[in-house]
Amino acid sequence: MTKQHDLFDAIVIGDCTLPNRIVMAPMTRNRAGEGNVPQPLNVTYYQQRASAGLIITEGSQISPEGVGYPATPGIHNDVQVEGWKAVTRAVHDRGGHIFLQLWHVGRISHPSLQPDGHVPVAPSAIKPDGEAATYDGMQPFVRPRELMNVELPAIVADYVNAARKAMQAGFDGVEIHAANGYLLDQFIRDGSNQRDDDYGGSIKNRIRLLREVVEAVCKAIGSKKVGVRISPENSFNSMHDSDPQNTFNAVTDMLNSFNLAYLHVLEGDMMNGNHALDYKQIKSRFAGPYMANCGYDFERATQAVKTGSADLVSFGIPFISNPDLVERLKTGAELNPADATTFYGGDEKGYTDYPFL
Ligand code: 8OZ
């Protein structure tokens, strides 16, 4: 019989032995400094949370074109690398482990956030519903420009450059953000990809850009340092796929061939709580560590790890308001409630001032 695990058992992820299976999920907090450079406030925030088995940083832009929100950090220039170095040092000093999330938002941007005021790029010129967060408040999304086939190698190269910079900055690995309606996800799902070249149409074609990015990043930094995040049925950012189970089974089969550090799966639809897919099909296709996410509490997470439906569980909001979440879960202590009004932007309030036990 296979051993039943609990959340406080160690697990090996790539080259890291994590002391527990409680992961801090990647969360955009819009508190980077000038030039989208991580600043001392961000160092404090991540260091406070270093007892997580693993921290996955907020999405960090791989290029100036990858930017979609104000004050989100980047990982494409040397000043940003210096900013991140202070973060990784602080987390490692406390015995923690930290992966950086590599992010290109694709169409979820606005000309005011783009170099030279260009329109954002996407697989197809399909405008998402809703509004972009800009430095001048919320503004309607614009119709993105369809990327030319010949532009895609440069985007793959941007992922590689960013992954190398993450290594320079001292991260234990990177997570390729292929979820939540950003560029790679826009290619994967047919609601946002209506291309008729090698990158659109069949499932095989729609997952080609992700495969190329994963292959190139693994080659550059080693597959044991690479995780991938997917969100098969999340409708956030105007996303839809006509056959999500088959699409993401194929994504998983493809990813399984790379010997990755982990697969991180947002199981469900953040927008309405739907949970229609059979995630066992995805879990069983992936031979490496499977990280589950989406509204898990301690009880459900414990059950998931015990029954083997997940190897690790990532927690988002509970880590915003509880820097010592691991200790609190271990001792059964009460959790601090989170203040949603301070999730995005601002200063230390609602960021680094939540109390420890
Ligand atoms: C909420 C607000 C801004 C960004 C994601 C990076 O959903 C995000 C994000 C979420 O992955």
mmCIF file of C-alpha atoms and ligand atoms in Angstrom:
data_model
loop_
_atom_site.group_PDB
_atom_site.id
_atom_site.type_symbol
_atom_site.label_atom_id
_atom_site.label_comp_id
_atom_site.label_asym_id
_atom_site.label_seq_id
_atom_site.Cartn_x
_atom_site.Cartn_y
_atom_site.Cartn_z
ATOM 1 C CA MET A 1 0.000 0.000 0.000
ATOM 2 C CA THR A 2 1.319 3.468 -0.778
ATOM 3 C CA LYS A 3 2.010 5.682 2.208
ATOM 4 C CA GLN A 4 -0.628 8.251 3.039
ATOM 5 C CA HIS A 5 0.816 11.722 3.323
ATOM 6 C CA ASP A 6 -0.217 14.807 5.204
ATOM 7 C CA LEU A 7 0.459 18.474 4.523
ATOM 8 C CA PHE A 8 3.351 18.536 6.987
ATOM 9 C CA ASP A 9 5.350 15.804 5.259
ATOM 10 C CA ALA A 10 8.415 16.858 3.304
ATOM 11 C CA ILE A 11 8.454 16.494 -0.473
ATOM 12 C CA VAL A 12 11.169 16.767 -3.095
ATOM 13 C CA ILE A 13 10.501 19.293 -5.873
ATOM 14 C CA GLY A 14 13.286 19.285 -8.437
ATOM 15 C CA ASP A 15 16.440 20.023 -6.438
ATOM 16 C CA CYS A 16 14.588 21.282 -3.349
ATOM 17 C CA THR A 17 13.417 19.301 -0.364
ATOM 18 C CA LEU A 18 10.416 21.233 0.865
ATOM 19 C CA PRO A 19 9.703 20.863 4.601
ATOM 20 C CA ASN A 20 5.943 20.728 4.003
ATOM 21 C CA ARG A 21 3.405 20.634 1.170
ATOM 22 C CA ILE A 22 1.794 23.995 1.924
ATOM 23 C CA VAL A 23 2.596 26.355 -0.941
ATOM 24 C CA MET A 24 2.068 30.101 -1.164
ATOM 25 C CA ALA A 25 0.212 30.617 -4.451
ATOM 26 C CA PRO A 26 1.344 33.310 -6.890
ATOM 27 C CA MET A 27 -0.570 36.533 -6.208
ATOM 28 C CA THR A 28 -0.435 39.905 -7.916
ATOM 29 C CA ARG A 29 -0.198 42.632 -5.240
ATOM 30 C CA ASN A 30 0.789 45.704 -7.326
ATOM 31 C CA ARG A 31 3.426 46.995 -4.942
ATOM 32 C CA ALA A 32 6.597 46.886 -7.042
ATOM 33 C CA GLY A 33 8.754 50.007 -7.061
ATOM 34 C CA GLU A 34 9.668 52.436 -9.825
ATOM 35 C CA GLY A 35 10.565 50.637 -13.063
ATOM 36 C CA ASN A 36 8.665 47.536 -11.881
ATOM 37 C CA VAL A 37 11.621 46.739 -9.628
ATOM 38 C CA PRO A 38 11.056 44.743 -6.415
ATOM 39 C CA GLN A 39 11.637 47.020 -3.435
ATOM 40 C CA PRO A 40 12.397 46.566 0.294
ATOM 41 C CA LEU A 41 8.660 46.359 1.127
ATOM 42 C CA ASN A 42 8.398 43.302 -1.146
ATOM 43 C CA VAL A 43 11.442 41.754 0.561
ATOM 44 C CA THR A 44 9.704 42.037 3.935
ATOM 45 C CA TYR A 45 6.478 40.527 2.561
ATOM 46 C CA TYR A 46 8.132 37.442 1.098
ATOM 47 C CA GLN A 47 10.512 36.964 4.021
ATOM 48 C CA GLN A 48 7.551 37.007 6.427
ATOM 49 C CA ARG A 49 6.076 34.055 4.498
ATOM 50 C CA ALA A 50 9.267 31.965 4.231
ATOM 51 C CA SER A 51 7.879 29.115 6.362
ATOM 52 C CA ALA A 52 5.698 28.088 3.421
ATOM 53 C CA GLY A 53 6.962 24.813 1.936
ATOM 54 C CA LEU A 54 7.396 26.812 -1.258
ATOM 55 C CA ILE A 55 6.666 30.413 -2.218
ATOM 56 C CA ILE A 56 5.663 31.110 -5.812
ATOM 57 C CA THR A 57 6.044 34.812 -6.505
ATOM 58 C CA GLU A 58 3.466 37.037 -8.090
ATOM 59 C CA GLY A 59 3.564 37.054 -11.885
ATOM 60 C CA SER A 60 6.680 38.826 -13.156
ATOM 61 C CA GLN A 61 6.906 40.197 -16.651
ATOM 62 C CA ILE A 62 9.325 38.531 -19.068
ATOM 63 C CA SER A 63 9.457 41.636 -21.283
ATOM 64 C CA PRO A 64 8.109 45.202 -21.437
ATOM 65 C CA GLU A 65 5.362 43.889 -23.763
ATOM 66 C CA GLY A 66 4.345 41.372 -21.101
ATOM 67 C CA VAL A 67 3.120 44.087 -18.717
ATOM 68 C CA GLY A 68 -0.615 44.298 -18.003
ATOM 69 C CA TYR A 69 -1.058 46.046 -14.666
ATOM 70 C CA PRO A 70 0.470 48.930 -12.717
ATOM 71 C CA ALA A 71 3.325 48.257 -10.282
ATOM 72 C CA THR A 72 3.798 44.578 -11.131
ATOM 73 C CA PRO A 73 7.423 43.402 -11.022
ATOM 74 C CA GLY A 74 9.507 42.409 -14.024
ATOM 75 C CA ILE A 75 12.390 39.994 -14.588
ATOM 76 C CA HIS A 76 13.754 41.312 -17.877
ATOM 77 C CA ASN A 77 16.468 43.773 -16.852
ATOM 78 C CA ASP A 78 19.408 43.844 -14.462
ATOM 79 C CA VAL A 79 17.897 46.400 -12.078
ATOM 80 C CA GLN A 80 14.950 44.068 -11.568
ATOM 81 C CA VAL A 81 17.372 41.166 -11.001
ATOM 82 C CA GLU A 82 19.066 43.187 -8.236
ATOM 83 C CA GLY A 83 15.686 43.880 -6.642
ATOM 84 C CA TRP A 84 14.766 40.191 -6.712
ATOM 85 C CA LYS A 85 18.176 39.182 -5.290
ATOM 86 C CA ALA A 86 17.241 40.858 -2.023
ATOM 87 C CA VAL A 87 13.975 38.867 -1.983
ATOM 88 C CA THR A 88 15.571 35.460 -2.605
ATOM 89 C CA ARG A 89 18.347 36.142 -0.083
ATOM 90 C CA ALA A 90 15.818 37.068 2.605
ATOM 91 C CA VAL A 91 13.676 33.982 1.969
ATOM 92 C CA HIS A 92 16.683 31.657 1.868
ATOM 93 C CA ASP A 93 18.057 33.221 5.086
ATOM 94 C CA ARG A 94 14.866 32.029 6.768
ATOM 95 C CA GLY A 95 15.206 28.526 5.288
ATOM 96 C CA GLY A 96 12.508 29.031 2.655
ATOM 97 C CA HIS A 97 12.242 28.089 -1.014
ATOM 98 C CA ILE A 98 11.026 30.415 -3.750
ATOM 99 C CA PHE A 99 10.120 30.060 -7.438
ATOM 100 C CA LEU A 100 9.482 33.070 -9.671
ATOM 101 C CA GLN A 101 6.395 33.133 -11.891
ATOM 102 C CA LEU A 102 7.154 34.047 -15.523
ATOM 103 C CA TRP A 103 4.352 36.138 -16.995
ATOM 104 C CA HIS A 104 3.307 37.650 -20.311
ATOM 105 C CA VAL A 105 -0.235 39.007 -20.206
ATOM 106 C CA GLY A 106 -0.882 39.047 -23.980
ATOM 107 C CA ARG A 107 -4.154 40.880 -24.634
ATOM 108 C CA ILE A 108 -4.834 41.607 -20.927
ATOM 109 C CA SER A 109 -3.055 44.939 -21.168
ATOM 110 C CA HIS A 110 -3.589 48.452 -22.450
ATOM 111 C CA PRO A 111 -1.639 50.752 -24.807
ATOM 112 C CA SER A 112 -0.802 53.007 -21.839
ATOM 113 C CA LEU A 113 1.156 50.109 -20.285
ATOM 114 C CA GLN A 114 2.934 49.107 -23.514
ATOM 115 C CA PRO A 115 6.230 50.347 -24.999
ATOM 116 C CA ASP A 116 5.527 53.322 -27.311
ATOM 117 C CA GLY A 117 1.798 53.024 -26.609
ATOM 118 C CA HIS A 118 1.408 50.036 -28.920
ATOM 119 C CA VAL A 119 -1.692 47.901 -28.741
ATOM 120 C CA PRO A 120 -1.166 44.646 -26.805
ATOM 121 C CA VAL A 121 -0.432 41.419 -28.700
ATOM 122 C CA ALA A 122 -2.403 38.172 -28.732
ATOM 123 C CA PRO A 123 -2.844 34.970 -30.778
ATOM 124 C CA SER A 124 -5.881 36.528 -32.481
ATOM 125 C CA ALA A 125 -7.325 40.030 -32.669
ATOM 126 C CA ILE A 126 -10.145 39.262 -30.227
ATOM 127 C CA LYS A 127 -10.880 41.885 -27.578
ATOM 128 C CA PRO A 128 -11.532 40.546 -24.091
ATOM 129 C CA ASP A 129 -14.633 41.852 -22.304
ATOM 130 C CA GLY A 130 -14.105 44.306 -19.519
ATOM 131 C CA GLU A 131 -11.468 46.795 -18.515
ATOM 132 C CA ALA A 132 -7.722 46.969 -18.077
ATOM 133 C CA ALA A 133 -6.159 48.233 -14.845
ATOM 134 C CA THR A 134 -4.017 51.234 -15.821
ATOM 135 C CA TYR A 135 -2.186 54.083 -14.076
ATOM 136 C CA ASP A 136 -5.252 56.198 -14.950
ATOM 137 C CA GLY A 137 -7.770 53.789 -13.470
ATOM 138 C CA MET A 138 -9.850 51.174 -15.262
ATOM 139 C CA GLN A 139 -10.057 51.611 -19.052
ATOM 140 C CA PRO A 140 -11.817 49.442 -21.637
ATOM 141 C CA PHE A 141 -9.709 46.670 -23.153
ATOM 142 C CA VAL A 142 -8.693 47.304 -26.769
ATOM 143 C CA ARG A 143 -8.678 44.920 -29.707
ATOM 144 C CA PRO A 144 -5.210 43.306 -29.576
ATOM 145 C CA ARG A 145 -2.874 42.878 -32.539
ATOM 146 C CA GLU A 146 -2.554 39.341 -33.868
ATOM 147 C CA LEU A 147 1.031 38.134 -33.488
ATOM 148 C CA MET A 148 2.735 37.114 -36.700
ATOM 149 C CA ASN A 149 4.151 33.638 -36.825
ATOM 150 C CA VAL A 150 7.664 35.074 -37.260
ATOM 151 C CA GLU A 151 7.374 37.038 -34.003
ATOM 152 C CA LEU A 152 6.924 33.951 -31.846
ATOM 153 C CA PRO A 153 10.598 32.896 -31.584
ATOM 154 C CA ALA A 154 11.373 36.259 -29.969
ATOM 155 C CA ILE A 155 8.695 35.633 -27.358
ATOM 156 C CA VAL A 156 10.153 32.193 -26.615
ATOM 157 C CA ALA A 157 13.550 33.911 -26.310
ATOM 158 C CA ASP A 158 12.055 36.412 -23.842
ATOM 159 C CA TYR A 159 10.927 33.513 -21.622
ATOM 160 C CA VAL A 160 14.438 32.038 -21.774
ATOM 161 C CA ASN A 161 16.062 35.389 -20.994
ATOM 162 C CA ALA A 162 13.713 35.892 -18.048
ATOM 163 C CA ALA A 163 14.333 32.351 -16.736
ATOM 164 C CA ARG A 164 18.095 32.928 -16.889
ATOM 165 C CA LYS A 165 17.662 36.213 -15.058
ATOM 166 C CA ALA A 166 15.601 34.426 -12.411
ATOM 167 C CA MET A 167 18.544 32.054 -11.878
ATOM 168 C CA GLN A 168 20.907 35.048 -11.587
ATOM 169 C CA ALA A 169 18.532 36.515 -9.013
ATOM 170 C CA GLY A 170 18.849 33.385 -6.878
ATOM 171 C CA PHE A 171 15.462 31.725 -7.388
ATOM 172 C CA ASP A 172 15.141 27.977 -6.814
ATOM 173 C CA GLY A 173 13.129 27.682 -10.011
ATOM 174 C CA VAL A 174 10.496 29.289 -12.211
ATOM 175 C CA GLU A 175 6.810 28.703 -12.792
ATOM 176 C CA ILE A 176 5.641 29.292 -16.354
ATOM 177 C CA HIS A 177 2.250 31.021 -16.101
ATOM 178 C CA ALA A 178 0.054 29.257 -18.644
ATOM 179 C CA ALA A 179 -3.186 29.997 -16.780
ATOM 180 C CA ASN A 180 -5.886 32.579 -16.150
ATOM 181 C CA GLY A 181 -6.256 34.006 -19.631
ATOM 182 C CA TYR A 182 -2.756 35.390 -20.169
ATOM 183 C CA LEU A 183 -0.670 34.936 -23.338
ATOM 184 C CA LEU A 184 0.116 31.197 -23.228
ATOM 185 C CA ASP A 185 -3.419 30.356 -22.116
ATOM 186 C CA GLN A 186 -4.788 32.602 -24.890
ATOM 187 C CA PHE A 187 -2.983 30.332 -27.363
ATOM 188 C CA ILE A 188 -4.183 27.111 -25.698
ATOM 189 C CA ARG A 189 -7.922 27.802 -25.612
ATOM 190 C CA ASP A 190 -9.975 28.141 -28.775
ATOM 191 C CA GLY A 191 -12.117 31.025 -27.508
ATOM 192 C CA SER A 192 -9.080 33.321 -27.834
ATOM 193 C CA ASN A 193 -7.147 31.503 -30.577
ATOM 194 C CA GLN A 194 -8.614 31.471 -34.056
ATOM 195 C CA ARG A 195 -5.330 31.265 -35.952
ATOM 196 C CA ASP A 196 -5.023 29.240 -39.113
ATOM 197 C CA ASP A 197 -1.255 28.683 -38.971
ATOM 198 C CA ASP A 198 0.782 26.076 -37.041
ATOM 199 C CA TYR A 199 -0.199 27.773 -33.749
ATOM 200 C CA GLY A 200 -3.986 27.540 -34.085
ATOM 201 C CA GLY A 201 -6.754 25.131 -34.996
ATOM 202 C CA SER A 202 -5.978 21.668 -33.639
ATOM 203 C CA ILE A 203 -5.178 21.126 -29.964
ATOM 204 C CA LYS A 204 -1.670 20.125 -30.998
ATOM 205 C CA ASN A 205 -1.221 23.491 -32.714
ATOM 206 C CA ARG A 206 -2.738 25.537 -29.883
ATOM 207 C CA ILE A 207 -0.388 24.000 -27.318
ATOM 208 C CA ARG A 208 2.652 24.450 -29.588
ATOM 209 C CA LEU A 209 3.767 27.804 -28.148
ATOM 210 C CA LEU A 210 3.593 26.457 -24.590
ATOM 211 C CA ARG A 211 5.594 23.393 -25.681
ATOM 212 C CA GLU A 212 8.232 25.589 -27.299
ATOM 213 C CA VAL A 213 8.471 27.833 -24.242
ATOM 214 C CA VAL A 214 8.721 24.883 -21.833
ATOM 215 C CA GLU A 215 11.273 23.111 -24.006
ATOM 216 C CA ALA A 216 13.463 26.207 -24.343
ATOM 217 C CA VAL A 217 13.265 27.158 -20.670
ATOM 218 C CA CYS A 218 14.025 23.566 -19.580
ATOM 219 C CA LYS A 219 17.006 23.520 -21.915
ATOM 220 C CA ALA A 220 18.262 26.825 -20.501
ATOM 221 C CA ILE A 221 17.926 26.189 -16.751
ATOM 222 C CA GLY A 222 17.110 22.476 -16.359
ATOM 223 C CA SER A 223 13.658 20.886 -16.202
ATOM 224 C CA LYS A 224 13.939 20.242 -12.453
ATOM 225 C CA LYS A 225 13.754 24.009 -11.965
ATOM 226 C CA VAL A 226 10.606 24.476 -14.050
ATOM 227 C CA GLY A 227 6.961 24.232 -12.998
ATOM 228 C CA VAL A 228 3.899 25.110 -15.078
ATOM 229 C CA ARG A 229 0.544 26.510 -14.021
ATOM 230 C CA ILE A 230 -2.683 25.815 -15.910
ATOM 231 C CA SER A 231 -6.354 26.691 -15.267
ATOM 232 C CA PRO A 232 -8.433 24.414 -17.532
ATOM 233 C CA GLU A 233 -11.877 25.844 -16.769
ATOM 234 C CA ASN A 234 -11.235 29.302 -15.371
ATOM 235 C CA SER A 235 -13.319 31.847 -17.266
ATOM 236 C CA PHE A 236 -11.455 34.828 -15.756
ATOM 237 C CA ASN A 237 -10.254 37.247 -18.473
ATOM 238 C CA SER A 238 -12.966 36.232 -20.982
ATOM 239 C CA MET A 239 -11.641 32.718 -21.431
ATOM 240 C CA HIS A 240 -13.430 29.762 -22.991
ATOM 241 C CA ASP A 241 -12.543 26.456 -24.588
ATOM 242 C CA SER A 242 -14.961 24.233 -26.504
ATOM 243 C CA ASP A 243 -13.471 21.010 -25.081
ATOM 244 C CA PRO A 244 -11.442 21.764 -21.945
ATOM 245 C CA GLN A 245 -11.030 18.172 -20.768
ATOM 246 C CA ASN A 246 -9.414 17.003 -24.000
ATOM 247 C CA THR A 247 -7.451 20.212 -24.457
ATOM 248 C CA PHE A 248 -5.899 20.053 -21.008
ATOM 249 C CA ASN A 249 -5.417 16.289 -21.044
ATOM 250 C CA ALA A 250 -3.290 16.954 -24.129
ATOM 251 C CA VAL A 251 -1.474 19.844 -22.409
ATOM 252 C CA THR A 252 -0.697 17.498 -19.509
ATOM 253 C CA ASP A 253 0.536 14.670 -21.754
ATOM 254 C CA MET A 254 2.810 17.149 -23.498
ATOM 255 C CA LEU A 255 4.133 18.592 -20.200
ATOM 256 C CA ASN A 256 4.635 15.116 -18.769
ATOM 257 C CA SER A 257 7.416 14.452 -21.253
ATOM 258 C CA PHE A 258 9.646 17.145 -19.677
ATOM 259 C CA ASN A 259 10.289 15.795 -16.161
ATOM 260 C CA LEU A 260 9.161 19.116 -14.637
ATOM 261 C CA ALA A 261 9.440 20.191 -11.004
ATOM 262 C CA TYR A 262 5.641 20.220 -10.721
ATOM 263 C CA LEU A 263 2.317 20.862 -12.425
ATOM 264 C CA HIS A 264 0.166 23.520 -10.713
ATOM 265 C CA VAL A 265 -3.535 23.261 -11.500
ATOM 266 C CA LEU A 266 -6.234 25.799 -10.677
ATOM 267 C CA GLU A 267 -9.117 23.354 -10.394
ATOM 268 C CA GLY A 268 -12.302 25.166 -11.232
ATOM 269 C CA ASP A 269 -13.641 28.508 -12.335
ATOM 270 C CA MET A 270 -12.606 31.376 -10.043
ATOM 271 C CA MET A 271 -15.467 33.467 -11.383
ATOM 272 C CA ASN A 272 -18.419 31.261 -10.426
ATOM 273 C CA GLY A 273 -17.091 28.325 -8.398
ATOM 274 C CA ASN A 274 -17.852 25.791 -11.169
ATOM 275 C CA HIS A 275 -15.824 22.598 -11.005
ATOM 276 C CA ALA A 276 -16.914 20.504 -13.968
ATOM 277 C CA LEU A 277 -13.715 18.876 -15.201
ATOM 278 C CA ASP A 278 -12.389 15.544 -14.016
ATOM 279 C CA TYR A 279 -9.025 16.566 -12.568
ATOM 280 C CA LYS A 280 -8.159 12.926 -11.844
ATOM 281 C CA GLN A 281 -7.590 12.561 -15.578
ATOM 282 C CA ILE A 282 -5.000 15.336 -15.387
ATOM 283 C CA LYS A 283 -3.426 14.130 -12.134
ATOM 284 C CA SER A 284 -3.094 10.567 -13.426
ATOM 285 C CA ARG A 285 -1.449 11.735 -16.661
ATOM 286 C CA PHE A 286 1.270 13.649 -14.851
ATOM 287 C CA ALA A 287 4.022 11.535 -13.319
ATOM 288 C CA GLY A 288 5.630 14.354 -11.295
ATOM 289 C CA PRO A 289 4.372 16.344 -8.306
ATOM 290 C CA TYR A 290 0.825 17.700 -8.744
ATOM 291 C CA MET A 291 -0.014 20.953 -6.967
ATOM 292 C CA ALA A 292 -3.714 21.676 -6.487
ATOM 293 C CA ASN A 293 -5.250 25.131 -6.014
ATOM 294 C CA CYS A 294 -8.656 26.830 -5.864
ATOM 295 C CA GLY A 295 -10.382 27.564 -2.600
ATOM 296 C CA TYR A 296 -8.832 24.729 -0.585
ATOM 297 C CA ASP A 297 -9.136 24.972 3.175
ATOM 298 C CA PHE A 298 -7.062 22.951 5.635
ATOM 299 C CA GLU A 299 -9.513 20.051 5.753
ATOM 300 C CA ARG A 300 -9.899 19.657 1.993
ATOM 301 C CA ALA A 301 -6.174 20.093 1.451
ATOM 302 C CA THR A 302 -5.381 17.444 4.055
ATOM 303 C CA GLN A 303 -7.861 15.080 2.444
ATOM 304 C CA ALA A 304 -6.442 15.739 -1.043
ATOM 305 C CA VAL A 305 -2.891 14.930 0.026
ATOM 306 C CA LYS A 306 -4.040 11.913 2.044
ATOM 307 C CA THR A 307 -6.069 10.371 -0.766
ATOM 308 C CA GLY A 308 -3.423 11.188 -3.357
ATOM 309 C CA SER A 309 -5.552 13.557 -5.448
ATOM 310 C CA ALA A 310 -2.765 16.126 -4.898
ATOM 311 C CA ASP A 311 0.860 16.046 -3.749
ATOM 312 C CA LEU A 312 0.919 19.696 -2.656
ATOM 313 C CA VAL A 313 -1.733 22.377 -2.194
ATOM 314 C CA SER A 314 -1.251 26.082 -2.799
ATOM 315 C CA PHE A 315 -3.096 28.687 -0.738
ATOM 316 C CA GLY A 316 -3.663 32.252 -1.864
ATOM 317 C CA ILE A 317 -5.744 34.563 0.307
ATOM 318 C CA PRO A 318 -4.899 32.678 3.559
ATOM 319 C CA PHE A 319 -1.228 33.542 2.929
ATOM 320 C CA ILE A 320 -2.043 37.219 2.389
ATOM 321 C CA SER A 321 -3.466 37.556 5.885
ATOM 322 C CA ASN A 322 -1.395 34.882 7.679
ATOM 323 C CA PRO A 323 2.352 35.129 7.174
ATOM 324 C CA ASP A 324 2.697 32.179 9.570
ATOM 325 C CA LEU A 325 -0.017 30.105 7.895
ATOM 326 C CA VAL A 326 1.954 26.854 8.260
ATOM 327 C CA GLU A 327 2.288 27.303 12.030
ATOM 328 C CA ARG A 328 -1.372 28.238 12.359
ATOM 329 C CA LEU A 329 -2.540 25.181 10.411
ATOM 330 C CA LYS A 330 -0.220 22.949 12.411
ATOM 331 C CA THR A 331 -1.444 24.192 15.780
ATOM 332 C CA GLY A 332 -5.073 24.731 14.839
ATOM 333 C CA ALA A 333 -4.757 28.435 15.641
ATOM 334 C CA GLU A 334 -7.316 30.864 14.338
ATOM 335 C CA LEU A 335 -6.630 32.533 10.975
ATOM 336 C CA ASN A 336 -6.539 36.314 10.508
ATOM 337 C CA PRO A 337 -9.300 37.441 8.139
ATOM 338 C CA ALA A 338 -8.089 39.060 4.900
ATOM 339 C CA ASP A 339 -9.005 42.602 3.912
ATOM 340 C CA ALA A 340 -9.891 42.512 0.199
ATOM 341 C CA THR A 341 -9.672 46.306 -0.103
ATOM 342 C CA THR A 342 -5.875 46.127 0.245
ATOM 343 C CA PHE A 343 -5.179 43.173 -2.077
ATOM 344 C CA TYR A 344 -4.028 45.306 -5.026
ATOM 345 C CA GLY A 345 -1.758 48.300 -4.645
ATOM 346 C CA GLY A 346 -0.997 50.551 -1.694
ATOM 347 C CA ASP A 347 1.658 50.294 0.984
ATOM 348 C CA GLU A 348 2.430 48.086 3.968
ATOM 349 C CA LYS A 349 -1.192 48.198 5.104
ATOM 350 C CA GLY A 350 -2.775 44.843 4.281
ATOM 351 C CA TYR A 351 0.603 43.657 2.982
ATOM 352 C CA THR A 352 3.249 43.340 5.677
ATOM 353 C CA ASP A 353 1.195 44.320 8.761
ATOM 354 C CA TYR A 354 -0.831 41.132 9.327
ATOM 355 C CA PRO A 355 0.069 39.786 12.781
ATOM 356 C CA PHE A 356 1.980 36.598 13.512
ATOM 357 C CA LEU A 357 0.706 34.352 16.316
HETATM 358 C C1 8OZ B 1 -5.791 39.136 -10.362
HETATM 359 C C2 8OZ B 1 -5.393 40.428 -10.643
HETATM 360 C C3 8OZ B 1 -4.270 40.635 -11.394
HETATM 361 C C4 8OZ B 1 -3.547 39.557 -11.873
HETATM 362 C C5 8OZ B 1 -3.732 35.799 -12.310
HETATM 363 C C6 8OZ B 1 -1.876 37.287 -12.410
HETATM 364 O O1 8OZ B 1 -4.947 35.613 -12.187
HETATM 365 C C7 8OZ B 1 -3.150 37.137 -12.109
HETATM 366 C C8 8OZ B 1 -3.950 38.267 -11.592
HETATM 367 C C9 8OZ B 1 -5.084 38.063 -10.834
HETATM 368 O O2 8OZ B 1 -2.994 34.858 -12.627
#
